[in-house]
Coordinates of C-alpha atoms in Angstrom, one line a residue:
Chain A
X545 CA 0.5 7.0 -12.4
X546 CA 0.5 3.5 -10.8
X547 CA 1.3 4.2 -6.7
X548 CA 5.5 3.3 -5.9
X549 CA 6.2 -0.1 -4.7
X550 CA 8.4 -0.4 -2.2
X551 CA 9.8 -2.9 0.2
X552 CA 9.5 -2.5 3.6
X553 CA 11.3 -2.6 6.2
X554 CA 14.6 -0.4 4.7
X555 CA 18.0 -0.9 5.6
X556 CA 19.4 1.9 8.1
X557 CA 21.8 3.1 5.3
X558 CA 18.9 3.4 2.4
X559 CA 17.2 5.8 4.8
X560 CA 19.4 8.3 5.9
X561 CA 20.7 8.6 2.4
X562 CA 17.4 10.1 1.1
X563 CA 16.6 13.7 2.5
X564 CA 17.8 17.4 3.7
X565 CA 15.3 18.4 5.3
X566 CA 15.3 22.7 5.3
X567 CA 16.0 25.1 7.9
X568 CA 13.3 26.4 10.3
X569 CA 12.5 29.6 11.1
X570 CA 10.5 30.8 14.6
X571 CA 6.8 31.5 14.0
X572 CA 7.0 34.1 16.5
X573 CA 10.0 36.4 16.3
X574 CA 11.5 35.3 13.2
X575 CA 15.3 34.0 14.5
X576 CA 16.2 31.3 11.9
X577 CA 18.2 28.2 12.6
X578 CA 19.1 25.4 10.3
X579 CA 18.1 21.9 9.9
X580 CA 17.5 20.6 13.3
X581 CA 15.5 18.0 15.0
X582 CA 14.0 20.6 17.7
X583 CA 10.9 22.5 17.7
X584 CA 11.4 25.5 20.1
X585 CA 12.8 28.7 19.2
X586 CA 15.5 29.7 21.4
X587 CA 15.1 33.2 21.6
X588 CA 11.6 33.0 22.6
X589 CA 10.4 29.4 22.9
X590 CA 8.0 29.9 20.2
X591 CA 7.3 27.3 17.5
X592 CA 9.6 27.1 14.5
X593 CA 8.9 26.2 11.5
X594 CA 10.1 25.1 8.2
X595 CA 11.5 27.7 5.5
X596 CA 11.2 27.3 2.2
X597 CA 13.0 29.0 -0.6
X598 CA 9.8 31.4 -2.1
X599 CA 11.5 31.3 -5.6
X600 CA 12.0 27.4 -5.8
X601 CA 10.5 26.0 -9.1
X602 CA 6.1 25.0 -8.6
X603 CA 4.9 22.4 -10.4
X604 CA 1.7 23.4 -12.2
X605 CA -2.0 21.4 -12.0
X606 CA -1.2 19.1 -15.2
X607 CA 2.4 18.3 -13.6
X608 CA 1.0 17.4 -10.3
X609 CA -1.7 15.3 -11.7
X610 CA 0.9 13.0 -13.7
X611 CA 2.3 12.2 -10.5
X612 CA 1.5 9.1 -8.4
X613 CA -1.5 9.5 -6.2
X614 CA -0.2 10.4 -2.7
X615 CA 0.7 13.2 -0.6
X616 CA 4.4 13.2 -2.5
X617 CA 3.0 14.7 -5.4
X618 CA 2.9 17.9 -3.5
X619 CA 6.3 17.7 -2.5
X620 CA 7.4 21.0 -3.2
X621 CA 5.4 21.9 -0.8
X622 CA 6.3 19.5 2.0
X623 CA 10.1 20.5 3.7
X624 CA 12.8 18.5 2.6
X625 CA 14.8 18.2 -1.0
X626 CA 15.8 14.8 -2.3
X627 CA 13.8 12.0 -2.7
X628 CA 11.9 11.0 0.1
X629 CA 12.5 6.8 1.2
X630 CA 9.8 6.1 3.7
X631 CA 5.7 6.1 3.4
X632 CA 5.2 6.7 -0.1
X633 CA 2.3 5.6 -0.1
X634 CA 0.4 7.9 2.1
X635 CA -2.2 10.5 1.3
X636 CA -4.9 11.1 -1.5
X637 CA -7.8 9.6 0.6
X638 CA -11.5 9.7 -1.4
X639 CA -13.2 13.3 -1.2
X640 CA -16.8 11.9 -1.6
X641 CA -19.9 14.0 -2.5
X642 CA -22.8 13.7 0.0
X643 CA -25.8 15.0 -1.1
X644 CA -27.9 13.3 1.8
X645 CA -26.0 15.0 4.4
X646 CA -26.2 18.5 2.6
X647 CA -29.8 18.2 2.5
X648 CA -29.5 17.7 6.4
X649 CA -27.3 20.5 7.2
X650 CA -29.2 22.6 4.9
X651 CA -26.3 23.8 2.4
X652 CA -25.8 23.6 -1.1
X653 CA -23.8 21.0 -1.6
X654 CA -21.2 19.0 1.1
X655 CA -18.5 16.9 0.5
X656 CA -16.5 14.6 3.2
X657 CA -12.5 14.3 3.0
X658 CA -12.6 10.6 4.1
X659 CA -9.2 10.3 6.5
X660 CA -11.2 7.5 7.8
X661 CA -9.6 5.6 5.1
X662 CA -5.9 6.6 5.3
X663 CA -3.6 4.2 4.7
X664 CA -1.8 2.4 7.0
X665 CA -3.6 3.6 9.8
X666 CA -6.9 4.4 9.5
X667 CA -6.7 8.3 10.6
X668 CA -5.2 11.5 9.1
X669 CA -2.3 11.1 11.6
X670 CA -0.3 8.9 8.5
X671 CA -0.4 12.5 6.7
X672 CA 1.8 14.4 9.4
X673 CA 3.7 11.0 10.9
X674 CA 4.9 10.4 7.3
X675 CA 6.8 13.7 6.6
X676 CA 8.1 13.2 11.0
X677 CA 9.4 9.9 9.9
X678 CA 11.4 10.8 6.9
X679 CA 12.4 13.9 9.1
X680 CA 13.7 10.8 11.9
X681 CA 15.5 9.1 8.7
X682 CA 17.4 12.3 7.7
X683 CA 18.6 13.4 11.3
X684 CA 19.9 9.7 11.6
X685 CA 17.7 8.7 14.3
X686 CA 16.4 5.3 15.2
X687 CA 13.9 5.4 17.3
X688 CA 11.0 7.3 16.9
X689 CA 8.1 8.2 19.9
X690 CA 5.0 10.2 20.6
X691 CA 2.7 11.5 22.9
X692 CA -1.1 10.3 21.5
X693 CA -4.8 10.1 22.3
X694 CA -4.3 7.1 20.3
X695 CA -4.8 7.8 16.4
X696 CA -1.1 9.0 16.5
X697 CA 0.0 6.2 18.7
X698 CA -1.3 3.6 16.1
X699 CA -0.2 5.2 13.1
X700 CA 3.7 6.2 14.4
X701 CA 3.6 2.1 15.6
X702 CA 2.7 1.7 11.8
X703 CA 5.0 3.5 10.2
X704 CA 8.0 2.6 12.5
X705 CA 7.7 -0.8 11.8
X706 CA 7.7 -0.5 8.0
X707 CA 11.1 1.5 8.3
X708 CA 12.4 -0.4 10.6
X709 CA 12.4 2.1 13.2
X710 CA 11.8 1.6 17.3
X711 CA 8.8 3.0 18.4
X712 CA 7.1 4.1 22.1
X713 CA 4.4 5.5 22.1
X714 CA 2.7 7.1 25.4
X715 CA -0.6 7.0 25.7
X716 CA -3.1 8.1 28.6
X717 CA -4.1 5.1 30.7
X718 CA -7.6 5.3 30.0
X719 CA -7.5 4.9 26.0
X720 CA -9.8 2.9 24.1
X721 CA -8.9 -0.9 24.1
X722 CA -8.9 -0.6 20.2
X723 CA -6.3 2.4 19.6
X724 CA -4.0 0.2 22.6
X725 CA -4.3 -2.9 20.2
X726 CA -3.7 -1.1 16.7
X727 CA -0.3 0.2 18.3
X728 CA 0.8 -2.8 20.2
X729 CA 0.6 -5.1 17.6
X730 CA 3.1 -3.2 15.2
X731 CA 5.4 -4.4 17.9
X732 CA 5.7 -0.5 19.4
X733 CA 6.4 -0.2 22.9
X734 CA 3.2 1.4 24.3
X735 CA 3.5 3.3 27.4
X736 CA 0.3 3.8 29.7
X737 CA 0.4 6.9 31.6
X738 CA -1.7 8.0 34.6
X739 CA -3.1 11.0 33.8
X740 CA -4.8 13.2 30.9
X741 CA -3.0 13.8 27.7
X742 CA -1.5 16.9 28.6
X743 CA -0.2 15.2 31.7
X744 CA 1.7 12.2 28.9
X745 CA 2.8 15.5 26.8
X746 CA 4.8 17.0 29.4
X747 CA 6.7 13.8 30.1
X748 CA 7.4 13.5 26.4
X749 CA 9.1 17.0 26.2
X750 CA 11.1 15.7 29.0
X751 CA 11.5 12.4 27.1
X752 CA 12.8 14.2 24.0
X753 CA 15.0 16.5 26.2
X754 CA 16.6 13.8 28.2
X755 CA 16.3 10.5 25.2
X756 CA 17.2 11.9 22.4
X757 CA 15.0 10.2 20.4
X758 CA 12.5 11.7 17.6
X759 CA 9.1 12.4 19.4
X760 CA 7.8 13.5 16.4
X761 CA 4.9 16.0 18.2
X762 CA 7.6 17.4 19.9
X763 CA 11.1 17.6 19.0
X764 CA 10.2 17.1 14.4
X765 CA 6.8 18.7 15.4
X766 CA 8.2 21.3 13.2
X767 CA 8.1 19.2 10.3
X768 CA 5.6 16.8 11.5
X769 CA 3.3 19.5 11.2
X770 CA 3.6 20.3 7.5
X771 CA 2.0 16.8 6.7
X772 CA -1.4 17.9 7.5
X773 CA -1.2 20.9 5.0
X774 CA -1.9 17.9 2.4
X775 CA -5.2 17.3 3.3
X776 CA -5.7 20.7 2.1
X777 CA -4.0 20.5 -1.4
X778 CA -5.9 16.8 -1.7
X779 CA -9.2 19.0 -0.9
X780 CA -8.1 21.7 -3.5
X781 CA -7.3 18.9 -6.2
X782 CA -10.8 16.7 -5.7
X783 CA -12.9 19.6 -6.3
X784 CA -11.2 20.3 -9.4
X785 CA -8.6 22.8 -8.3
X786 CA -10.6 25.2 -6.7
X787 CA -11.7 26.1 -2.8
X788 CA -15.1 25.5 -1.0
X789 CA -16.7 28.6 0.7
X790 CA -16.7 26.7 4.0
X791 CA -14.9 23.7 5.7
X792 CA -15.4 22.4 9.2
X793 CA -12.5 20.2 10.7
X794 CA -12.0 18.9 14.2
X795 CA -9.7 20.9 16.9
X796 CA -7.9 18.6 18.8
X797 CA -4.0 20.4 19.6
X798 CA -5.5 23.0 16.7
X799 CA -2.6 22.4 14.3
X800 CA -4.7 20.6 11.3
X801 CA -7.1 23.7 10.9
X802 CA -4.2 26.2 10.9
X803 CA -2.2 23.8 8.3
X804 CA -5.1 24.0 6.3
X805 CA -5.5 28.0 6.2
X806 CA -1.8 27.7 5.1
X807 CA -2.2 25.1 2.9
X808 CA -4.8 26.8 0.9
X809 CA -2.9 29.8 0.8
X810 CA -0.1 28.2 -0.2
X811 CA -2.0 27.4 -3.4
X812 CA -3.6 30.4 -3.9
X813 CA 0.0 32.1 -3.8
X814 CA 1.0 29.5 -6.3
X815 CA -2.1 30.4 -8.6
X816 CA -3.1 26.7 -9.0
X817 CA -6.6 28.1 -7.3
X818 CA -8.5 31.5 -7.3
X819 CA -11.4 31.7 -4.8
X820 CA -11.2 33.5 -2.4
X821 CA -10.4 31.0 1.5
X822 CA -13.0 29.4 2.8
X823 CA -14.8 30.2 6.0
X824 CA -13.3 27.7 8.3
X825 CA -15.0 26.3 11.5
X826 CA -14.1 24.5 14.2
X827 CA -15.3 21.7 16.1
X828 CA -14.4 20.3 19.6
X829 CA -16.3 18.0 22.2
X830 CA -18.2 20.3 25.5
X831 CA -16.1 18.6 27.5
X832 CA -13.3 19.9 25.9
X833 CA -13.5 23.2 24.2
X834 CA -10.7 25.5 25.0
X835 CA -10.1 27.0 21.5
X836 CA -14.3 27.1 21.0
X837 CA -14.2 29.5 23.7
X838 CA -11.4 31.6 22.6
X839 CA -13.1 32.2 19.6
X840 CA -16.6 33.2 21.2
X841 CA -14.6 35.2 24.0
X842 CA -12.3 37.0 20.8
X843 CA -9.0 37.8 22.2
X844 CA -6.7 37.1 25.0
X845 CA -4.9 34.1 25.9
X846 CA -5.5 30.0 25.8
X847 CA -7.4 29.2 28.9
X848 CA -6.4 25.4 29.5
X849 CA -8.9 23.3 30.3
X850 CA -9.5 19.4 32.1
X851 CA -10.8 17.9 29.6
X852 CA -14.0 15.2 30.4
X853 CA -15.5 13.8 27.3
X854 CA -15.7 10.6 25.4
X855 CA -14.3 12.6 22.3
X856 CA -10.4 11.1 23.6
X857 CA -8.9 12.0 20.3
X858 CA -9.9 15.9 20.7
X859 CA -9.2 15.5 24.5
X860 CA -6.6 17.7 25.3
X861 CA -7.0 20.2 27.5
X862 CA -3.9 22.9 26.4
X863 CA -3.2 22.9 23.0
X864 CA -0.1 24.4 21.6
X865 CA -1.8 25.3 18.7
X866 CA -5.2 26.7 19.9
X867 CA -4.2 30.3 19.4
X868 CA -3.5 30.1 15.8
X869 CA -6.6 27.8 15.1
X870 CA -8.5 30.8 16.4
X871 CA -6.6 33.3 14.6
X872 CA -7.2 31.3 11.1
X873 CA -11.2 31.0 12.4
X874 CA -11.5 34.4 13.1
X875 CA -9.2 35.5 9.9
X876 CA -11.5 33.8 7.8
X877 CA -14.9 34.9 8.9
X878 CA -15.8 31.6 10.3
X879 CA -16.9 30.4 13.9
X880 CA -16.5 27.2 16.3
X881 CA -19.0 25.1 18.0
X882 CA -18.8 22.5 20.5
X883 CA -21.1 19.7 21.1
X884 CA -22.3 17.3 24.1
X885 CA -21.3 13.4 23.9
X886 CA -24.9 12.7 23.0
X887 CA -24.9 14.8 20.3
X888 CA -21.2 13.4 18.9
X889 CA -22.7 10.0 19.6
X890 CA -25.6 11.4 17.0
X891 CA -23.0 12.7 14.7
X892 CA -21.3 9.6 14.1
X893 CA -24.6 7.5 13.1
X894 CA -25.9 10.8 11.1
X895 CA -22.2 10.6 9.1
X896 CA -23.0 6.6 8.7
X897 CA -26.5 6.9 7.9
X898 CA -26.2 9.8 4.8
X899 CA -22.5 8.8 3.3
X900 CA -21.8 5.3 4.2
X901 CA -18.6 6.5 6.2
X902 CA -17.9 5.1 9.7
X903 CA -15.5 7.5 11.7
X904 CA -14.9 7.7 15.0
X905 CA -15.5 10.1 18.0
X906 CA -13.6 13.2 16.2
X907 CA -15.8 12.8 13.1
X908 CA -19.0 13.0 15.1
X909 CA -18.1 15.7 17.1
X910 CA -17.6 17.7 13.4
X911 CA -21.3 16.4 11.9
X912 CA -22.4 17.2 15.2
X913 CA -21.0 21.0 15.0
X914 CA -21.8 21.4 11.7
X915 CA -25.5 20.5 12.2
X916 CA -25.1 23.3 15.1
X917 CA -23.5 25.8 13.1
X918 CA -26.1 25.5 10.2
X919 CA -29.2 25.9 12.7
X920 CA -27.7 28.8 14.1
X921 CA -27.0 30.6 10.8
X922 CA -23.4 30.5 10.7
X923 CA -23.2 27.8 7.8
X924 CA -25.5 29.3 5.0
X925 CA -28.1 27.9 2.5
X926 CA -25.7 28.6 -0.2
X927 CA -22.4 26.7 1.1
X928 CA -20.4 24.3 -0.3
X929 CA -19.0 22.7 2.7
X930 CA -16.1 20.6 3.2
X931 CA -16.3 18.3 6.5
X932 CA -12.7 16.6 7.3
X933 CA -13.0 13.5 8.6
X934 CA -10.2 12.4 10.4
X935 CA -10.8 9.0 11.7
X936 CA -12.3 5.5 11.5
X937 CA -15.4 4.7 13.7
X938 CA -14.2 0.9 13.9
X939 CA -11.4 2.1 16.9
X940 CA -14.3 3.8 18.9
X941 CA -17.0 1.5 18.8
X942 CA -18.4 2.3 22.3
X943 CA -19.5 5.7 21.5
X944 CA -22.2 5.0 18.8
X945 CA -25.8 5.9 20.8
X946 CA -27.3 2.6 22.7
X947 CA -30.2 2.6 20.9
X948 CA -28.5 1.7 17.4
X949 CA -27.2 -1.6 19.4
X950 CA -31.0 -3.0 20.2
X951 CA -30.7 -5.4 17.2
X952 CA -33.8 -7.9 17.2
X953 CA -32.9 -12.0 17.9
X954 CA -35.2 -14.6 16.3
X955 CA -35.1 -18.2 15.2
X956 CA -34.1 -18.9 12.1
X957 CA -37.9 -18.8 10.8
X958 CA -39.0 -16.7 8.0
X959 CA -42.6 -15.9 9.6
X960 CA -39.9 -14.2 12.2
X961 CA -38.7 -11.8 9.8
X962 CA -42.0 -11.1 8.3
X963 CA -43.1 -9.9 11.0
X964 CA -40.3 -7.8 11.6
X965 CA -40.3 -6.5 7.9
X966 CA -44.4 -6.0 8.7
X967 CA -43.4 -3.3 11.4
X968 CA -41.3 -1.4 9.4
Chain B
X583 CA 13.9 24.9 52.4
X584 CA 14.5 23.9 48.7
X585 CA 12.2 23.9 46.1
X586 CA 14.2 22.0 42.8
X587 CA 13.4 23.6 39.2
X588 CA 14.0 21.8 36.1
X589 CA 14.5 23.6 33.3
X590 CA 14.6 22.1 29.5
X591 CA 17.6 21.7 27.6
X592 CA 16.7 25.0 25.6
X593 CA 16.8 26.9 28.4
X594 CA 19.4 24.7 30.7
X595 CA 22.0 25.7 28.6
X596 CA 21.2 29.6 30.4
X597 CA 22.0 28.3 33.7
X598 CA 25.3 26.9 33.0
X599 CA 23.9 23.4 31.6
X600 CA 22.3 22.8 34.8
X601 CA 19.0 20.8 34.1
X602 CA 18.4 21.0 37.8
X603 CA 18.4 24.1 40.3
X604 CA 18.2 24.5 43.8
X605 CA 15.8 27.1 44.6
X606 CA 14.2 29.1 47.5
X607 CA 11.1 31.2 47.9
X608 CA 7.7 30.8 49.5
X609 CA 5.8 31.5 45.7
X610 CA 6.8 30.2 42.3
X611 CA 7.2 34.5 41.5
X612 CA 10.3 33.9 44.0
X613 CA 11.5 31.5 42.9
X614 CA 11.8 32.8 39.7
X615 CA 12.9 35.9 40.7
X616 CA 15.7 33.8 42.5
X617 CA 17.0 31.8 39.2
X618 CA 16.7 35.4 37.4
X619 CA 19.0 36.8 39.8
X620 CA 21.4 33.9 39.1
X621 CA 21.5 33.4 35.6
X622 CA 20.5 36.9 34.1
X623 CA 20.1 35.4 30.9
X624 CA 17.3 33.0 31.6
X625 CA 15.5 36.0 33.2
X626 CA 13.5 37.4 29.9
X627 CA 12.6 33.5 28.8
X628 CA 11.0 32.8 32.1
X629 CA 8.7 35.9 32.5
X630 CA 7.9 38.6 29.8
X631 CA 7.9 42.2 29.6
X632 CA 5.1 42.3 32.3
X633 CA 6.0 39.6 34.4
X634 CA 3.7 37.2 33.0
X635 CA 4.7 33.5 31.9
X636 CA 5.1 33.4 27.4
X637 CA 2.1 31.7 26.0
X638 CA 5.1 29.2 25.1
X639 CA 5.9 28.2 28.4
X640 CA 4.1 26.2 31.0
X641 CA 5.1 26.1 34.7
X642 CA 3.7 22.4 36.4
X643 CA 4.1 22.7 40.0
X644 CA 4.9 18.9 41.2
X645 CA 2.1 17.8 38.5
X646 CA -0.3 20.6 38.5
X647 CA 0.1 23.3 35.5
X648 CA 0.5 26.7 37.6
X649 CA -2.6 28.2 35.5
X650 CA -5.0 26.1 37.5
X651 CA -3.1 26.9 40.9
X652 CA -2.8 30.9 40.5
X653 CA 0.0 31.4 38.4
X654 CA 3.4 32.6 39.5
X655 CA 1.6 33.9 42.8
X656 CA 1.1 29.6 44.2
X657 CA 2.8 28.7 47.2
X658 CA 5.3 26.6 47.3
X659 CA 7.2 24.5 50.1
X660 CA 10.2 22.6 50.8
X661 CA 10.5 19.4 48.2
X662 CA 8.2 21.1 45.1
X663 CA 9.6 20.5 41.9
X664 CA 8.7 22.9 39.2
X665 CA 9.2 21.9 35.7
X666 CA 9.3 24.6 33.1
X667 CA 8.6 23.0 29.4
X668 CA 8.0 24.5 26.2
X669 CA 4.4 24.2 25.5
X670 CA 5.0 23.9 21.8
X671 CA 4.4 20.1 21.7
X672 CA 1.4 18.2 21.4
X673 CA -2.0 17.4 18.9

């Protein structure tokens, strides 16, 4: 089916007609609430999540298939009923084959799920801002903000603007001069903040508390979250409705691998796959790698961390998903790794170089990790590997390695470039 | 002395809708122990069954999160603000 054409951006009423969005439930102790923009139980503080009905109507593999090609298709699976009005064109990115990069990591076969190309913004961030902006639409509220190492910042700027919704976004002062400009120019209000990201995520749970407004990783984080379980389905889908025996995806606040264990499961439950769940890995930056260390310490709490790498996307130092990423790691018999800034500089141009794909710092630091994970055993000669690729090398420029940037100047002779094509 | 607490909406509405508190004690434990005694039923969101802060919650001391500073054993002095939020936010 031909993707929905829609008009952008929607009058206030058009919006808030569309959605219910369903009742949440604590991940923690259980207490359930309704429909609420707020993410913290309040019982225990833990993090709620959406409920859904377990004997709702599935659509099967033929159904879903008919259906336009974006993350709606999955719908049922995603936590509102009605008709969603905003992003519908979001999702379904290109899972591409890369045989190259395979025979580098020494499995049997590897495939990339290319966020890099999401669409409006270029990351995987359109996936989870998507479901938090219809979320916004259905509690009636206006203005939407965030708290971002930048990929979230450009793509809630996006999205906002094509709903006609106001957006801040709070960034740390130190971002990448390409995330600031692929927020600003959406006409967001971008917010610079001394300090790390954790230090800009505090002041946006007191933002949410004190505002009002939808900061969708905080207050809708519980149904912001629930966008990232379509990467998984799209993964599912692509291979032909079945699982890999190992995927590798970056662990920033660790929510995307622990969607993606649910996501999975989700399907297996609704017998549209069989195998049994992949061995899922982690990958975060040295400079950076609480949850890395949970797993290879093996129990006890999230030690927080100050983060200091060129990896910004991955860089926060406490995240409030870190000890469920290592629960779904260790759960499924897989590992973490975490890799130096050379070596993510490395993993970028090896990406490039075998798949034609560009991404940015978060998508080196996962080539990086799975190269280490392969030498050291824990990715095997006989997987089928999915990398997730998350975001689009053209917003972090600066980090590919110096010596792919020594680019030869001549005159405009042609005994010039024989002579460089003689040295090759 | 006065140390001022802020507490989140979620749990302000324990302390008689007071967003802000003023607090004494020479460690964060006291002034917990403090607020506890005032509002019994904030007491089992601040600290759990062993005393211990909830994986859920993190304490900042002015700007500092508490877990880099020694937990609810830091000093504090007259004009600290300590800001309990829910660390379920974030990524």
């Amino acid at each position: 089916m031909p993707l929905p054409v829609t008009s952008y951006p929607l009058p206030a009423a058009t919006r808030r007609a569309a959605l219910q969005p369903h009742g949440l439930a604590c991940r923690a102790c259980g207490a359930e609430f309704p429909a609420q923009p707020s993410a913290i139980c309040e019982s225990c503080l833990g993090p709620l999540e959406p409920r859904y009905d377990p004997r709702r109507a599935l659509p099967s593999a033929q159904e879903i298939r008919a259906r336009p090609a974006t993350l709606w298709r999955y719908r049922e699976w995603l936590p509102f009923r009605g008709e969603p009005k905003l992003s519908l064109d979001s999702g379904f990115t290109p899972l591409v084959e890369a045989p190259a990069l395979a025979r580098a990591l020494g499995v049997a076969r590897a495939w990339v799920k290319n966020d890099s190309v999401s669409h409006p913004s270029l990351s995987f961030k359109d996936r989870v801002v998507t479901v938090a902006l219809n979320a916004a639409a259905a509690f009636g509220l206006d203005t939407v903000a965030c708290a971002s190492t930048g990929n979230l910042a450009n793509a809630v700027a996006a999205h906002a603007a094509r709903a006609g919704l106001t957006a801040w976004v709070f960034v740390p002062e130190d971002l990448e001069p390409a995330k600031i400009a692929a927020s600003v120019v959406y006409g967001a209000r971008v917010v610079r903040v001394r300090g790390t990201y954790d230090d800009v995520n505090r002041l946006c749970s007191q933002v949410a508390d004190r505002f009002g407004w939808g900061v969708v990783n905080v207050n809708l984080r519980s149904y912001y979250g629930e966008g990232s379980k379509t990467f998984g389905f799209e993964i599912a889908e692509q291979l032909g409705w079945r699982l890999p025996s190992a995927l590798i995806a970056p662990l920033a606040g660790g929510s995307l691998l622990s969607k993606l264990a649910k996501a999975f499961g989700e399907f297996r439950d609704a017998g549209l796959v069989s195998e049994p769940l992949p061995r899922l890995f982690g990958a975060q930056a040295a400079g950076c790698a609480p949850i890395v260390e949970l797993v290879e310490r093996g129990e006890g709490p999230l030690r927080p961390v100050v983060p200091h790498t060129i990896a910004r996307s991955l860089a926060i130092g406490n995240p409030a998903d870190g000890v469920f990423a290592a629960e779904a790691i260790r759960k499924s018999g897989g590992w973490a790794a975490a890799v130096d800034d050379a070596a993510l500089s490395e993993g970028i141009a090896l990406l490039a170089r075998t798949t034609g794909i560009f991404t940015e710092t978060a998508g080196g630091v996962t080539t990086a990790a799975a190269l280490e994970l392969a030498r050291s055993g824990r990715l095997r000669p006989d997987d089928e590997l999915v990398l997730c690729i998350t975001g689009n090398g053209l917003k972090t420029p600066d980090a590919l390695p110096a010596r792919l940037l020594n680019t030869p100047v001549i005159a405009p002779r042609l005994s010039e470039v024989a002579a460089l094509a003689s040295h090759q | 002395m006065s140390i001022t607490l802020q507490l989140p909406n979620v749990l302000a509405r324990l302390a008689n809708g007071q967003p802000r508190l003023s607090v004494d004690g020479a460690t964060l434990g006291d002034v917990i122990d403090q607020v506890s005694g005032r509002f019994p039923e904030l007491a089992p969101r601040l600290r759990d069954t062993t005393g211990e802060p909830y994986p859920f919650v993190t304490f900042y001391l002015n700007d500092d999160d508490i877990r880099f500073q020694g937990g609810f054993a830091a000093q504090v002095k007259d004009g600290d603000v300590v800001t309990v939020v829910p660390a379920v936010a974030g990524g």
